[in-house]
mmCIF file of C-alpha atoms in Angstrom:
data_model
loop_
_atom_site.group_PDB
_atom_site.id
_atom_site.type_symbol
_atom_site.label_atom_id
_atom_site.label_comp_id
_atom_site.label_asym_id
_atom_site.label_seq_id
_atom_site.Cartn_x
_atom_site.Cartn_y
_atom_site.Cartn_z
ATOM 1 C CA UNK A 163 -29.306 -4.008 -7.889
ATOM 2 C CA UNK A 164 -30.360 -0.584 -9.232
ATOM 3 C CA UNK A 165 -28.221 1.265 -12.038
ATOM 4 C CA UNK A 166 -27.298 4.484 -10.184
ATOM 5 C CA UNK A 167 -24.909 5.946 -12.747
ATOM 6 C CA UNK A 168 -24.836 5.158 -16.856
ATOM 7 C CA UNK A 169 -22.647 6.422 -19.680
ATOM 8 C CA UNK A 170 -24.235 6.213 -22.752
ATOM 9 C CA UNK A 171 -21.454 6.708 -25.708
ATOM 10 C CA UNK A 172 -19.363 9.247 -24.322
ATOM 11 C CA UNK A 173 -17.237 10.795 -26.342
ATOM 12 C CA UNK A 174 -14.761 13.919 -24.910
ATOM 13 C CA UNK A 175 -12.629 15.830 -27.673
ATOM 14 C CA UNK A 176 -10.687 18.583 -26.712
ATOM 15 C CA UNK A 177 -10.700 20.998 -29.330
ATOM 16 C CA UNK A 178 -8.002 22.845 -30.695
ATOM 17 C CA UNK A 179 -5.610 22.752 -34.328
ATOM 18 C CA UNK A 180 -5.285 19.163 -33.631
ATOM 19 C CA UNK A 181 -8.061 18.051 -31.808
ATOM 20 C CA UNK A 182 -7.397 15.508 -29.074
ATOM 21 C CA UNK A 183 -10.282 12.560 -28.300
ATOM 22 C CA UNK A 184 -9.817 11.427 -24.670
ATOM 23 C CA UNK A 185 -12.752 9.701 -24.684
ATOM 24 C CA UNK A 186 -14.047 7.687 -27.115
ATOM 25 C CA UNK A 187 -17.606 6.051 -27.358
ATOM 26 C CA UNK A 188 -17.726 4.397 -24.206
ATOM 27 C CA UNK A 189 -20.640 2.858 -22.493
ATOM 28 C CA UNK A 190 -20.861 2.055 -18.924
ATOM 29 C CA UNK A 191 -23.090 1.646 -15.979
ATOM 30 C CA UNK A 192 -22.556 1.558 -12.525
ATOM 31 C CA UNK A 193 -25.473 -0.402 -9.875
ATOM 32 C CA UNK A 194 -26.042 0.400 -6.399
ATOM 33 C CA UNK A 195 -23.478 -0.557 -3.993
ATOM 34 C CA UNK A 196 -21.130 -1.255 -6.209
ATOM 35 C CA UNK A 197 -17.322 -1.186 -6.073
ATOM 36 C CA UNK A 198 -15.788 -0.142 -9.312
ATOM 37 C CA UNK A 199 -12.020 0.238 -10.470
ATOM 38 C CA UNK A 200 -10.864 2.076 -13.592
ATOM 39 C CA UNK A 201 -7.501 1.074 -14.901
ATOM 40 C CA UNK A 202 -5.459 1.657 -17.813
ATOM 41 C CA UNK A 203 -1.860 3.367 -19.079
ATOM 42 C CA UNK A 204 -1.423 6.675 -18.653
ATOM 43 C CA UNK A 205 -2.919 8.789 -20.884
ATOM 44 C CA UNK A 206 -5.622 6.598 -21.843
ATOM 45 C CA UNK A 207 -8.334 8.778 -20.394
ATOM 46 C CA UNK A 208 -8.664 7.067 -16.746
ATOM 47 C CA UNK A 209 -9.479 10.205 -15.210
ATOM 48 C CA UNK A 210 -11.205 12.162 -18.339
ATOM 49 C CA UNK A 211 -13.651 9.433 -18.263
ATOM 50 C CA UNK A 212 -13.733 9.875 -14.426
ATOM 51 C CA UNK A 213 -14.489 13.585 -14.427
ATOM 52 C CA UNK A 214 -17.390 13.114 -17.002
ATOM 53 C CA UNK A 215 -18.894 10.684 -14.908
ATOM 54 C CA UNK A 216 -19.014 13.033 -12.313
ATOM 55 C CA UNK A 217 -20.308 16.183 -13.985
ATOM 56 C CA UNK A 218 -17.195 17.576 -13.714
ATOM 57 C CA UNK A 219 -16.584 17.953 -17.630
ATOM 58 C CA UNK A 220 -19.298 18.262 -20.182
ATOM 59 C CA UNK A 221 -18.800 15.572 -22.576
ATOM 60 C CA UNK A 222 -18.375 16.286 -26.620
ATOM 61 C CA UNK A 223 -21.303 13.948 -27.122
ATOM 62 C CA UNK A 224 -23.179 10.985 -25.526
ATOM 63 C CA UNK A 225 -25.052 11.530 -21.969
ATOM 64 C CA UNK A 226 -24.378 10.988 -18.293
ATOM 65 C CA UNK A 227 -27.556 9.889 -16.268
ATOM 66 C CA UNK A 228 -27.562 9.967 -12.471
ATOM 67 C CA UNK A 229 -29.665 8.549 -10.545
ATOM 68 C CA UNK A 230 -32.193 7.879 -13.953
ATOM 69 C CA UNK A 231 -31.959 11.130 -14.671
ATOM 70 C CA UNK A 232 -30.249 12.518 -17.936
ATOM 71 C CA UNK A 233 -28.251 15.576 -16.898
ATOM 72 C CA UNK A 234 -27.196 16.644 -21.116
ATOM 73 C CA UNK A 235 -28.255 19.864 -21.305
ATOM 74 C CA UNK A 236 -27.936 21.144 -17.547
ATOM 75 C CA UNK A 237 -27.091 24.525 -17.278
ATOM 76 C CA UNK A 238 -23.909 25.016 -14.947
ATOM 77 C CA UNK A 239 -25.751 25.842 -11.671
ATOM 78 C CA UNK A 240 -27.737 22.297 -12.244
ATOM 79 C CA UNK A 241 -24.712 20.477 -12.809
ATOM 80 C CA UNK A 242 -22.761 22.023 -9.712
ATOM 81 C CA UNK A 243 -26.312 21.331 -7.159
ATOM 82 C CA UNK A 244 -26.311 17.436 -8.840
ATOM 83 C CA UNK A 245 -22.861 17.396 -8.086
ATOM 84 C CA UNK A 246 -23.195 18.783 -3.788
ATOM 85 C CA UNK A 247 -26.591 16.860 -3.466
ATOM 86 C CA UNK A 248 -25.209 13.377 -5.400
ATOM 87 C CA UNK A 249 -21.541 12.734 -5.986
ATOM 88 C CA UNK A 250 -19.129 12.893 -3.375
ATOM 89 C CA UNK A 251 -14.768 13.101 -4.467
ATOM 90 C CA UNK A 252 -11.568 12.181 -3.153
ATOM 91 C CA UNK A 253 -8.653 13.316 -5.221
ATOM 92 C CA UNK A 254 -5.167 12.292 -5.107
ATOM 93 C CA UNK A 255 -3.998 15.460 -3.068
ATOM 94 C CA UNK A 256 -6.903 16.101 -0.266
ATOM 95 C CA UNK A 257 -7.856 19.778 -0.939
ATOM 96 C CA UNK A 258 -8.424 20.742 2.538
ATOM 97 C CA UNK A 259 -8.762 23.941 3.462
ATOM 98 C CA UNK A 260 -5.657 24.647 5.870
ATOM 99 C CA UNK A 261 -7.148 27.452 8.037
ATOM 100 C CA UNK A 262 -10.221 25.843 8.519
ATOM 101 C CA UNK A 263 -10.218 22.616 11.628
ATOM 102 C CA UNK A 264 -10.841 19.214 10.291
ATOM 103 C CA UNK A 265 -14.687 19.339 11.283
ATOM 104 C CA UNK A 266 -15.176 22.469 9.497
ATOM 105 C CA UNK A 267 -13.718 21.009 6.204
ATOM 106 C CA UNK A 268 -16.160 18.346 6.619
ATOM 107 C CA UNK A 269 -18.835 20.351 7.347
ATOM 108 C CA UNK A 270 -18.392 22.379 4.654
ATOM 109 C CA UNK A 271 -20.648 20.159 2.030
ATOM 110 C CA UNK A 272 -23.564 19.869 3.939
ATOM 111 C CA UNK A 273 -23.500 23.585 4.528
ATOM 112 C CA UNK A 274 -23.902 24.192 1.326
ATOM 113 C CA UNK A 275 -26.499 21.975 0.609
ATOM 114 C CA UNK A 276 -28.485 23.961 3.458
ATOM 115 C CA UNK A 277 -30.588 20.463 4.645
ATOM 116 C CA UNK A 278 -29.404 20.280 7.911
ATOM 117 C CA UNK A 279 -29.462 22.361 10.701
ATOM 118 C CA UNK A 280 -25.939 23.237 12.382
ATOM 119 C CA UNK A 281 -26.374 21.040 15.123
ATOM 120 C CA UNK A 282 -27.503 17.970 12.742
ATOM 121 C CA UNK A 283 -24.577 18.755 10.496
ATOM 122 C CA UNK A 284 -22.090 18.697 13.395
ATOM 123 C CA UNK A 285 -23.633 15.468 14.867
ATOM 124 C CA UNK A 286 -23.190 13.599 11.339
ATOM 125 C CA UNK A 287 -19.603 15.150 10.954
ATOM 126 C CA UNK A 288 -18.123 13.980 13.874
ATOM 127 C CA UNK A 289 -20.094 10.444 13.184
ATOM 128 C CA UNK A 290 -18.409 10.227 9.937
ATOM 129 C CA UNK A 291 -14.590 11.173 11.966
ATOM 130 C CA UNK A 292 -15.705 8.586 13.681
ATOM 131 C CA UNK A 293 -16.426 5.761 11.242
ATOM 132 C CA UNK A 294 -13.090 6.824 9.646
ATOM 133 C CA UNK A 295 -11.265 6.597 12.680
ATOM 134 C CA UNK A 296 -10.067 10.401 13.053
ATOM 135 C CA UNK A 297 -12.551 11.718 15.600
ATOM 136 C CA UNK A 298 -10.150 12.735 17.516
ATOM 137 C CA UNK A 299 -8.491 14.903 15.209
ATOM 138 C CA UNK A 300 -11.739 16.935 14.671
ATOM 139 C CA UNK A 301 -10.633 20.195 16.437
ATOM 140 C CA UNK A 302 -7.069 20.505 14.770
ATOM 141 C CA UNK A 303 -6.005 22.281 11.513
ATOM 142 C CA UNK A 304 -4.929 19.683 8.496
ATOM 143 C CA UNK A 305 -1.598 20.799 8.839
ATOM 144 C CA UNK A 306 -1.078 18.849 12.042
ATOM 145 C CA UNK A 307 -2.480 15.892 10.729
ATOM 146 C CA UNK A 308 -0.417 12.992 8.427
ATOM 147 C CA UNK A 309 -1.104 12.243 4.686
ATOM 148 C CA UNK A 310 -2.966 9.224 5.008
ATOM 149 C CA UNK A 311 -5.325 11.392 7.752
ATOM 150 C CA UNK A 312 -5.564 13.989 5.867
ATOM 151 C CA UNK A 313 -7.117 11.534 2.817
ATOM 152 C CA UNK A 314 -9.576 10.081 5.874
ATOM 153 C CA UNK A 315 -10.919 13.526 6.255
ATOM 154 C CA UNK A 316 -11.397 14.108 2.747
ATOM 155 C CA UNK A 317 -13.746 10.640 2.571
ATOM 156 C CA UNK A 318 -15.531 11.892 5.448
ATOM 157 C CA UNK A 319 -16.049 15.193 3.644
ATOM 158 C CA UNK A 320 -16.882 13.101 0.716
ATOM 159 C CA UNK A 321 -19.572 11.293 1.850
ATOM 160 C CA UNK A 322 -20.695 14.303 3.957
ATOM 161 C CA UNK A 323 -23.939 14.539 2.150
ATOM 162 C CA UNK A 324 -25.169 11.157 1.810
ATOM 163 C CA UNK A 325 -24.176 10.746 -2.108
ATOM 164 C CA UNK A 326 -25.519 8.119 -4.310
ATOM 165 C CA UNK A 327 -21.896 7.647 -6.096
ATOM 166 C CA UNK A 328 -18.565 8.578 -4.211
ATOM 167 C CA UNK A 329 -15.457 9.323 -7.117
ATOM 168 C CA UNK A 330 -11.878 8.703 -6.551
ATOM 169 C CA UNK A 331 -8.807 9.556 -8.789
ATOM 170 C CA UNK A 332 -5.650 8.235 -7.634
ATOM 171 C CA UNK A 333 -6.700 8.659 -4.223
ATOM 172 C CA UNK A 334 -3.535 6.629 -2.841
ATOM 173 C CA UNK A 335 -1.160 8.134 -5.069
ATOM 174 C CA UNK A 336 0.241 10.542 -2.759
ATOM 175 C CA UNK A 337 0.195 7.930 0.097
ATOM 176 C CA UNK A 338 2.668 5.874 1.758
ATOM 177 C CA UNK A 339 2.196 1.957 1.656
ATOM 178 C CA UNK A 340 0.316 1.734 5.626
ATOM 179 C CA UNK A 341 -1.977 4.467 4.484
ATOM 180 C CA UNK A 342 -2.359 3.503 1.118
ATOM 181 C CA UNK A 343 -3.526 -0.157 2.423
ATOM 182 C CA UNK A 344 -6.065 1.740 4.954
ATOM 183 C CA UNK A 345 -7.519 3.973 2.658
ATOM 184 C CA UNK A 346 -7.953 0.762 -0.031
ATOM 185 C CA UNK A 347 -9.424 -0.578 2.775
ATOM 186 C CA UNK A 348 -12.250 2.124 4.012
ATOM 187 C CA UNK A 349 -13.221 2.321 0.282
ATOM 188 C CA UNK A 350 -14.024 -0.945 -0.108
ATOM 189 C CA UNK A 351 -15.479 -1.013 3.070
ATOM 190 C CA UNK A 352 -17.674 1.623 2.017
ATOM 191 C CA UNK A 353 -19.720 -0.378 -0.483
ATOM 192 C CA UNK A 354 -20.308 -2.997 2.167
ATOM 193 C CA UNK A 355 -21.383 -1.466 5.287
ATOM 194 C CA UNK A 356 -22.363 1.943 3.844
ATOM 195 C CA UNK A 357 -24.367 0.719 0.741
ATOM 196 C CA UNK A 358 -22.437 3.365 -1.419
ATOM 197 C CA UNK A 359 -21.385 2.832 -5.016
ATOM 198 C CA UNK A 360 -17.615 3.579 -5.618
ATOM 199 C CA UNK A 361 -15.853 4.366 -8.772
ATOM 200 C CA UNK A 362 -11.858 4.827 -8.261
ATOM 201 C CA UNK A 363 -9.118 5.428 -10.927
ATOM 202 C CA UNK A 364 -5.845 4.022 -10.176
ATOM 203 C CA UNK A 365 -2.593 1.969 -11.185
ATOM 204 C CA UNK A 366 -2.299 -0.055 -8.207
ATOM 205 C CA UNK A 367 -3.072 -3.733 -8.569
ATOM 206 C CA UNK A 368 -4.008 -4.400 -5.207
ATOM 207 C CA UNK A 369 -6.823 -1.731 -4.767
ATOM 208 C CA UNK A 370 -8.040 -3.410 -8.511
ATOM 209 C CA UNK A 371 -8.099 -6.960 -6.636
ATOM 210 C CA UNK A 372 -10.707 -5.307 -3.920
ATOM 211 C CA UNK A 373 -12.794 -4.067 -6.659
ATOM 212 C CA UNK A 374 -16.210 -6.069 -7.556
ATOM 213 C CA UNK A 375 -15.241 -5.073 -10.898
ATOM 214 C CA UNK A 376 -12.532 -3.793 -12.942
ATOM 215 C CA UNK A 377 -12.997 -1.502 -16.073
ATOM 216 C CA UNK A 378 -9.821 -0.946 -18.349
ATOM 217 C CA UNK A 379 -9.390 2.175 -20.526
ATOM 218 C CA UNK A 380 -6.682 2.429 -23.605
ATOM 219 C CA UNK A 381 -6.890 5.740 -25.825
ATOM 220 C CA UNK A 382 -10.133 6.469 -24.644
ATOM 221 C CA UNK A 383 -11.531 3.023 -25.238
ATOM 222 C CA UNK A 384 -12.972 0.363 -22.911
ATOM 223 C CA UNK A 385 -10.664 -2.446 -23.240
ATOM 224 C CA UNK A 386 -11.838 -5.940 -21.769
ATOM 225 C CA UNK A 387 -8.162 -7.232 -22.439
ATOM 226 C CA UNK A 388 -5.854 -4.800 -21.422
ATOM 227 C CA UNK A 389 -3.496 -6.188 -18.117
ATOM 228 C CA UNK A 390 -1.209 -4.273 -15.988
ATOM 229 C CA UNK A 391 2.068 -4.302 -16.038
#
């Protein structure tokens, strides 16, 4: 396996009269095709280290490469065309936009990116409602849709552009226990019949158990020993 994403001693400190380190030193990599799981309490930087590794936050010090490329020192236009071209996210609430149909949302990304044409972009949408088992759905607003639907459409939009790295933060936290299972499910799934590399935050045991590997962060720290609750 290839090493598609790599944290090389990250380090986030919010600034301020009593400056607060979220992250602290932390080295990481993530290979091709991988299924990762970050766990920890709350408020040991889960999610800060999360949003670093995807470009979201500029880190105090160390680097993020992606894809063998070292991104410190991107301006903010490179960081946001890395982030539509190679990182797709699903976040714990699903972000769709309610006057737009569930197509549309999913459409959006590779709009943006401009590389296909409308017709292309359509086909692969509706392919990827497909795969997630909501094709049916494509024509209605998000509205008329359930939760754990809703967080289906928001993969689909996810992985809209092909990404190397797909990013999840709690992305069952806002779901009941059926949904929650499916949506563990499709992002596991994900690494095996899509080839994608998957790095999810959570506090849920049983998505941990379908990682290939589980990462544990305490006050900003990997930590190899740390269990659950």
């Amino acid at each position: 396996m290839s090493t598609v994403l790599r944290a090389r001693e990250l380090v986030r400190i919010l600034p301020g009269e009593v400056p607060t380190t979220l992250v602290n030193g932390i080295d990481l990599s993530i290979e091709a095709g991988e299924f990762v799981c970050i766990m920890g309490p709350s408020g040991s930087g889960k999610s800060s280290l999360l949003y670093l590794l995807g470009l979201l936050d500029i880190p105090t010090s160390g680097t993020v490469e992606l894809d063998g490329i070292d991104t410190r020192g991107f301006s903010d236009d490179q960081l946001t065309a890395t982030r539509l071209a190679k990182l797709g996210f699903v976040f714990q609430f699903h972000f769709l936009l309610a006057e737009f149909t569930v197509l549309d949302n999913v459409l959006l990304p590779m709009r943006r990116l401009g590389k296909l044409s409308d017709a292309a972009a359509q086909a692969r949408g509706m392919q990827l409602l497909d795969r997630l088992g909501v094709a049916e759905h494509a024509h209605k607003l998000p509205s008329q849709l359930s939760g754990g639907q809703r967080q289906r459409i928001a993969i689909a939009r996810a992985l809209a552009n092909d990404p190397l790295v797909l990013l999840a933060d709690e992305p069952t936290g806002n779901l009941d226990t059926v949904s929650s299972a499916n949506v563990r499910q499709i992002l596991h799934d994900l690494t095996r019949e899509m080839g994608k590399s998957v790095v999810a935050v959570t506090h849920d045991p049983r998505f941990a158990a379908l990682a290939d590997r589980r990462i544990n962060v305490v006050d900003g720290r990997l930590d190899p020993d740390w269990q659950p609750v």
